């Protein structure tokens, strides 16, 4: 697991954009796995800027998002569909972009179809991940066992509390979600995990304490052969100079 510590959130977003851009340069028809939350917003902003100003071309790129609340309407301002459209998809020339359908009548068959679509696309080339304060990736919450396939999951109190900041008072917050499982995430050829902010410092520390904590879903990424973790200095606990090291 390669670790990059950046001085600022902006630097972290630029380094992440460099990695995404390099992926597309090497393979113009890349399949990207994408994440939501506040952390990748800077990355998406930078990708949009490079698309507009330097012609970064997404015309052959396809993407699959990690997760979506369930149930939620596509146009609900807190849906990940809405987030992705407003922050990225409507601003670039991406060939095709998929998210689990938060309005599906039959969530189980939606999950199966989603995995089938990822497989048909040849799997994910580069998976972008954020991390929950409890270590979740996508909506794979801490547990004694982890689901391989895309599935409907119950969100934990920690996640509901952390994400409640996005829902206004009185707005119903879904307590369940559809999320990619460990199969598609670990099937990605390479993985880019972004960790930003002081509230993630504790989980980041545990991620790099030399142990694989099985109650931190992100810690299992130590078992994947090609993972880059980029942290800003708040998440890294105050280490300020840009340093690249091998954390294993
Ligand atoms: C949600 C998403 C995750 C994301 C996490 C962290 O729960 N399902 O994919 O990584 O939020 O979000 P933030 O970056 O806002 O802390």
PDB file of C-alpha atoms in Angstrom, residues 12 15 17 86 166 194 208 212 240:
ATOM      1  CA  UNK A  12      -4.442  15.914  -2.365  1.00  0.00           C
ATOM      2  CA  UNK A  15      -2.371  14.426  -6.945  1.00  0.00           C
ATOM      3  CA  UNK A  17      -6.463  13.984 -10.460  1.00  0.00           C
ATOM      4  CA  UNK A  86     -24.116  17.965 -10.586  1.00  0.00           C
ATOM      5  CA  UNK A 166     -26.348  16.556   4.414  1.00  0.00           C
ATOM      6  CA  UNK A 194      -8.567   9.522  -0.362  1.00  0.00           C
ATOM      7  CA  UNK A 208      -1.234   2.427   9.149  1.00  0.00           C
ATOM      8  CA  UNK A 212      -5.101  -5.401   9.566  1.00  0.00           C
ATOM      9  CA  UNK A 240       3.144  18.403   6.757  1.00  0.00           C
TER      10      UNK A 240
END
